[in-house]
PDB file of C-alpha atoms in Angstrom:
ATOM      1  CA  MET A  13       0.225   0.005  -0.034  1.00 43.00           C
ATOM      2  CA  ASN A  14       1.254   3.152  -0.862  1.00 41.00           C
ATOM      3  CA  LYS A  15       1.481   6.218   1.916  1.00 39.00           C
ATOM      4  CA  LYS A  16      -1.309   8.194   0.898  1.00 45.00           C
ATOM      5  CA  LEU A  17      -3.255   5.358   0.942  1.00 36.00           C
ATOM      6  CA  ILE A  18      -2.507   4.705   4.906  1.00 34.00           C
ATOM      7  CA  LEU A  19      -2.293   7.775   5.549  1.00 34.00           C
ATOM      8  CA  LEU A  20      -6.613   7.649   4.475  1.00 41.00           C
ATOM      9  CA  LEU A  21      -7.302   5.261   5.622  1.00 37.00           C
ATOM     10  CA  LEU A  22      -6.013   5.343   9.423  1.00 32.00           C
ATOM     11  CA  PRO A  23      -8.316   7.939  10.902  1.00 40.00           C
ATOM     12  CA  LEU A  24     -11.096   4.866  10.386  1.00 35.00           C
ATOM     13  CA  LEU A  25      -8.919   2.106  11.508  1.00 34.00           C
ATOM     14  CA  MET A  26      -8.990   3.741  13.990  1.00 37.00           C
ATOM     15  CA  LEU A  27     -12.837   4.233  14.753  1.00 36.00           C
ATOM     16  CA  ALA A  28     -13.254   0.500  14.354  1.00 36.00           C
ATOM     17  CA  SER A  29     -10.333  -0.208  16.710  1.00 37.00           C
ATOM     18  CA  SER A  30     -11.615   1.990  18.966  1.00 38.00           C
ATOM     19  CA  ALA A  31     -15.218   0.530  18.359  1.00 34.00           C
ATOM     20  CA  TRP A  32     -15.017  -2.717  18.859  1.00 29.00           C
ATOM     21  CA  ALA A  33     -13.316  -2.648  22.051  1.00 37.00           C
ATOM     22  CA  GLN A  34     -16.210  -0.501  23.660  1.00 34.00           C
ATOM     23  CA  SER A  35     -18.285  -3.005  22.507  1.00 32.00           C
ATOM     24  CA  THR A  36     -16.368  -5.693  24.475  1.00 44.00           C
ATOM     25  CA  GLY A  37     -16.406  -4.036  27.614  1.00 83.00           C
ATOM     26  CA  LYS A  38     -20.299  -3.007  29.684  1.00 91.00           C
ATOM     27  CA  VAL A  39     -20.187   0.036  33.031  1.00 94.00           C
ATOM     28  CA  TYR A  40     -21.143  -1.205  35.505  1.00 94.00           C
ATOM     29  CA  ARG A  41     -22.022   0.027  39.266  1.00 96.00           C
ATOM     30  CA  ILE A  42     -21.192  -1.988  42.206  1.00 96.00           C
ATOM     31  CA  LYS A  43     -23.766  -2.208  45.054  1.00 97.00           C
ATOM     32  CA  ASN A  44     -22.526  -4.166  48.981  1.00 97.00           C
ATOM     33  CA  LEU A  45     -24.847  -7.003  49.149  1.00 95.00           C
ATOM     34  CA  LYS A  46     -24.718  -6.177  53.427  1.00 95.00           C
ATOM     35  CA  HIS A  47     -24.879  -2.028  52.989  1.00 96.00           C
ATOM     36  CA  GLY A  48     -27.502  -0.899  49.702  1.00 97.00           C
ATOM     37  CA  LYS A  49     -24.284   1.229  48.881  1.00 98.00           C
ATOM     38  CA  TYR A  50     -22.094   0.978  45.456  1.00 98.00           C
ATOM     39  CA  ILE A  51     -17.981   1.483  45.495  1.00 97.00           C
ATOM     40  CA  THR A  52     -17.251   4.921  44.788  1.00 97.00           C
ATOM     41  CA  GLU A  53     -13.535   7.005  43.883  1.00 96.00           C
ATOM     42  CA  ASN A  54     -13.168   8.985  46.193  1.00 93.00           C
ATOM     43  CA  TRP A  55     -11.005  11.266  43.851  1.00 83.00           C
ATOM     44  CA  THR A  56     -10.180  14.097  45.086  1.00 79.00           C
ATOM     45  CA  ALA A  57      -6.957  15.127  46.634  1.00 70.00           C
ATOM     46  CA  GLU A  58      -7.610  14.752  49.976  1.00 74.00           C
ATOM     47  CA  ALA A  59      -9.475  11.902  49.561  1.00 76.00           C
ATOM     48  CA  GLY A  60      -6.000  10.349  47.240  1.00 85.00           C
ATOM     49  CA  GLY A  61      -8.922   8.033  45.578  1.00 91.00           C
ATOM     50  CA  LYS A  62      -9.478   5.975  48.964  1.00 95.00           C
ATOM     51  CA  LEU A  63     -13.067   3.599  47.515  1.00 96.00           C
ATOM     52  CA  THR A  64     -15.864   4.647  50.139  1.00 96.00           C
ATOM     53  CA  CYS A  65     -19.246   2.564  50.253  1.00 97.00           C
ATOM     54  CA  ASN A  66     -21.685   5.696  49.165  1.00 97.00           C
ATOM     55  CA  SER A  67     -26.082   5.137  48.880  1.00 98.00           C
ATOM     56  CA  LEU A  68     -26.955   5.634  44.812  1.00 98.00           C
ATOM     57  CA  ASP A  69     -26.265   9.741  43.155  1.00 96.00           C
ATOM     58  CA  GLU A  70     -26.900   8.756  38.908  1.00 94.00           C
ATOM     59  CA  LYS A  71     -25.235  11.485  38.204  1.00 93.00           C
ATOM     60  CA  ASP A  72     -21.759  10.181  39.806  1.00 95.00           C
ATOM     61  CA  TYR A  73     -19.616   9.217  37.841  1.00 94.00           C
ATOM     62  CA  SER A  74     -17.072   8.079  39.771  1.00 96.00           C
ATOM     63  CA  GLN A  75     -19.483   5.242  41.066  1.00 97.00           C
ATOM     64  CA  LEU A  76     -19.264   3.634  37.393  1.00 97.00           C
ATOM     65  CA  TRP A  77     -16.626   1.300  37.205  1.00 96.00           C
ATOM     66  CA  TYR A  78     -15.517  -0.385  33.094  1.00 94.00           C
ATOM     67  CA  LEU A  79     -14.773  -3.850  33.497  1.00 91.00           C
ATOM     68  CA  ASN A  80     -12.653  -4.127  30.275  1.00 85.00           C
ATOM     69  CA  ILE A  81     -11.727  -7.753  29.010  1.00 82.00           C
ATOM     70  CA  ALA A  82      -8.523  -7.995  30.942  1.00 84.00           C
ATOM     71  CA  ARG A  83     -11.440  -8.192  33.784  1.00 84.00           C
ATOM     72  CA  GLN A  84      -9.822  -4.856  34.954  1.00 89.00           C
ATOM     73  CA  LEU A  85     -12.135  -2.717  36.987  1.00 91.00           C
ATOM     74  CA  GLN A  86     -11.392   1.101  35.681  1.00 94.00           C
ATOM     75  CA  ASN A  87     -13.688   4.249  36.854  1.00 95.00           C
ATOM     76  CA  VAL A  88     -15.046   5.659  34.216  1.00 94.00           C
ATOM     77  CA  TYR A  89     -14.397   9.167  35.681  1.00 94.00           C
ATOM     78  CA  THR A  90     -10.507   9.088  36.770  1.00 94.00           C
ATOM     79  CA  GLN A  91      -9.438   6.086  34.453  1.00 94.00           C
ATOM     80  CA  ARG A  92      -7.844   4.720  37.023  1.00 95.00           C
ATOM     81  CA  PHE A  93      -7.517   0.882  38.419  1.00 95.00           C
ATOM     82  CA  ILE A  94      -8.314  -0.386  42.008  1.00 94.00           C
ATOM     83  CA  GLN A  95      -5.183  -1.414  44.056  1.00 93.00           C
ATOM     84  CA  PRO A  96      -4.148  -4.404  45.622  1.00 91.00           C
ATOM     85  CA  GLN A  97      -3.767  -3.476  49.724  1.00 85.00           C
ATOM     86  CA  ASP A  98      -1.645  -3.985  51.872  1.00 77.00           C
ATOM     87  CA  LYS A  99      -1.544  -5.804  55.073  1.00 71.00           C
ATOM     88  CA  GLY A 100      -4.167  -5.108  57.980  1.00 75.00           C
ATOM     89  CA  SER A 101      -7.910  -3.477  57.340  1.00 83.00           C
ATOM     90  CA  ASN A 102      -6.504  -0.523  55.396  1.00 90.00           C
ATOM     91  CA  PRO A 103      -8.847   1.170  52.469  1.00 94.00           C
ATOM     92  CA  PHE A 104      -9.343   0.123  48.765  1.00 94.00           C
ATOM     93  CA  TYR A 105      -7.735   2.741  46.666  1.00 94.00           C
ATOM     94  CA  THR A 106      -6.722   3.143  43.417  1.00 95.00           C
ATOM     95  CA  GLY A 107      -3.949   4.289  41.237  1.00 93.00           C
ATOM     96  CA  ASP A 108      -3.104   3.777  37.669  1.00 94.00           C
ATOM     97  CA  ALA A 109      -0.929   0.323  38.125  1.00 93.00           C
ATOM     98  CA  LYS A 110      -3.971  -1.631  36.173  1.00 93.00           C
ATOM     99  CA  THR A 111      -4.900  -4.845  38.151  1.00 91.00           C
ATOM    100  CA  SER A 112      -7.042  -7.429  37.610  1.00 89.00           C
ATOM    101  CA  PRO A 113      -9.065  -8.174  39.484  1.00 91.00           C
ATOM    102  CA  LYS A 114     -11.022 -11.756  40.139  1.00 91.00           C
ATOM    103  CA  PHE A 115     -14.754 -13.093  40.503  1.00 90.00           C
ATOM    104  CA  ASN A 116     -16.040 -15.545  42.444  1.00 91.00           C
ATOM    105  CA  LYS A 117     -20.325 -15.210  41.196  1.00 91.00           C
ATOM    106  CA  ILE A 118     -21.601 -16.758  44.565  1.00 91.00           C
ATOM    107  CA  ALA A 119     -24.603 -16.401  43.640  1.00 88.00           C
ATOM    108  CA  THR A 120     -26.800 -15.158  41.031  1.00 84.00           C
ATOM    109  CA  ASP A 121     -25.216 -11.952  39.309  1.00 83.00           C
ATOM    110  CA  THR A 122     -23.335 -11.613  43.412  1.00 91.00           C
ATOM    111  CA  TYR A 123     -19.483 -12.359  43.710  1.00 92.00           C
ATOM    112  CA  THR A 124     -16.738 -11.541  45.856  1.00 94.00           C
ATOM    113  CA  ILE A 125     -14.625  -9.721  44.634  1.00 94.00           C
ATOM    114  CA  SER A 126     -10.191 -10.049  45.170  1.00 92.00           C
ATOM    115  CA  VAL A 127      -6.990  -7.927  44.314  1.00 91.00           C
ATOM    116  CA  ASP A 128      -4.042  -9.796  44.882  1.00 88.00           C
ATOM    117  CA  GLY A 129      -6.443 -12.059  47.554  1.00 87.00           C
ATOM    118  CA  ASN A 130      -7.296  -8.995  49.421  1.00 90.00           C
ATOM    119  CA  PHE A 131     -11.319  -8.880  49.684  1.00 93.00           C
ATOM    120  CA  LEU A 132     -13.472  -5.969  48.723  1.00 95.00           C
ATOM    121  CA  HIS A 133     -15.285  -5.299  52.216  1.00 95.00           C
ATOM    122  CA  CYS A 134     -17.653  -2.760  52.849  1.00 96.00           C
ATOM    123  CA  ASP A 135     -17.312  -2.159  55.857  1.00 94.00           C
ATOM    124  CA  GLY A 136     -19.673  -0.066  58.880  1.00 93.00           C
ATOM    125  CA  SER A 137     -17.923   3.410  58.257  1.00 94.00           C
ATOM    126  CA  SER A 138     -18.793   2.783  54.985  1.00 95.00           C
ATOM    127  CA  VAL A 139     -14.983   2.400  53.440  1.00 95.00           C
ATOM    128  CA  VAL A 140     -13.703  -0.091  51.393  1.00 96.00           C
ATOM    129  CA  VAL A 141     -11.196  -1.833  53.110  1.00 95.00           C
ATOM    130  CA  LYS A 142      -9.435  -5.430  53.148  1.00 92.00           C
ATOM    131  CA  TRP A 143     -11.362  -9.271  54.760  1.00 88.00           C
ATOM    132  CA  GLN A 144      -9.987 -12.332  54.639  1.00 82.00           C
ATOM    133  CA  ASP A 145     -14.103 -13.328  55.215  1.00 77.00           C
ATOM    134  CA  THR A 146     -15.945 -14.336  52.585  1.00 78.00           C
ATOM    135  CA  GLY A 147     -19.339 -15.873  53.886  1.00 81.00           C
ATOM    136  CA  ASN A 148     -19.342 -11.890  55.325  1.00 85.00           C
ATOM    137  CA  GLU A 149     -22.579 -10.158  53.058  1.00 88.00           C
ATOM    138  CA  GLY A 150     -19.921  -7.216  53.464  1.00 91.00           C
ATOM    139  CA  ASN A 151     -18.066  -9.089  51.007  1.00 94.00           C
ATOM    140  CA  HIS A 152     -20.367  -9.523  48.181  1.00 95.00           C
ATOM    141  CA  TRP A 153     -21.158  -6.838  44.864  1.00 95.00           C
ATOM    142  CA  ILE A 154     -24.428  -7.008  43.218  1.00 95.00           C
ATOM    143  CA  LEU A 155     -23.141  -5.787  39.877  1.00 92.00           C
ATOM    144  CA  GLU A 156     -25.743  -4.129  37.965  1.00 93.00           C
ATOM    145  CA  GLN A 157     -24.639  -3.026  34.481  1.00 91.00           C
ATOM    146  CA  VAL A 158     -24.959   0.652  33.785  1.00 93.00           C
ATOM    147  CA  ASP A 159     -26.762   1.315  30.324  1.00 88.00           C
ATOM    148  CA  MET A 160     -24.357   4.451  29.429  1.00 82.00           C
ATOM    149  CA  THR A 161     -26.229   5.419  26.125  1.00 81.00           C
ATOM    150  CA  LYS A 162     -28.970   6.874  28.340  1.00 68.00           C
ATOM    151  CA  ALA A 163     -26.824   8.476  31.506  1.00 59.00           C
ATOM    152  CA  ASP A 164     -26.571  12.308  31.592  1.00 57.00           C
TER     153      ASP A 164
END
């Protein structure tokens, strides 16, 4: 192919590639079974990407998570990923490193979610912390698909 033809086709190829990539993933709100609240990224400088469980806010894009083909959860608003958590029952945060949480189905549309073997748990103060007891409903999450064509 000559260079002019490639330059003319490049925008079309990029558009097709982008459309294909978008069709492979879906956007979700992740609802905690025990507390009925949603994983929210607190993206302010003070919070530093700390994950909390908040009441549903249809206009809060920090409650939306894109699950891509590599099964990575990426916040729709900040484009950041849930990061591994170190020792103790400390909060989970988001960051730039791409991680692939593990989803273990425990019932219809209900999962435990772990990053590097540490389970996401919504504690009594509405913070998403590390937990090890998979039987605790604070570790159980419902994935609610969001239709982005209807989003504000």
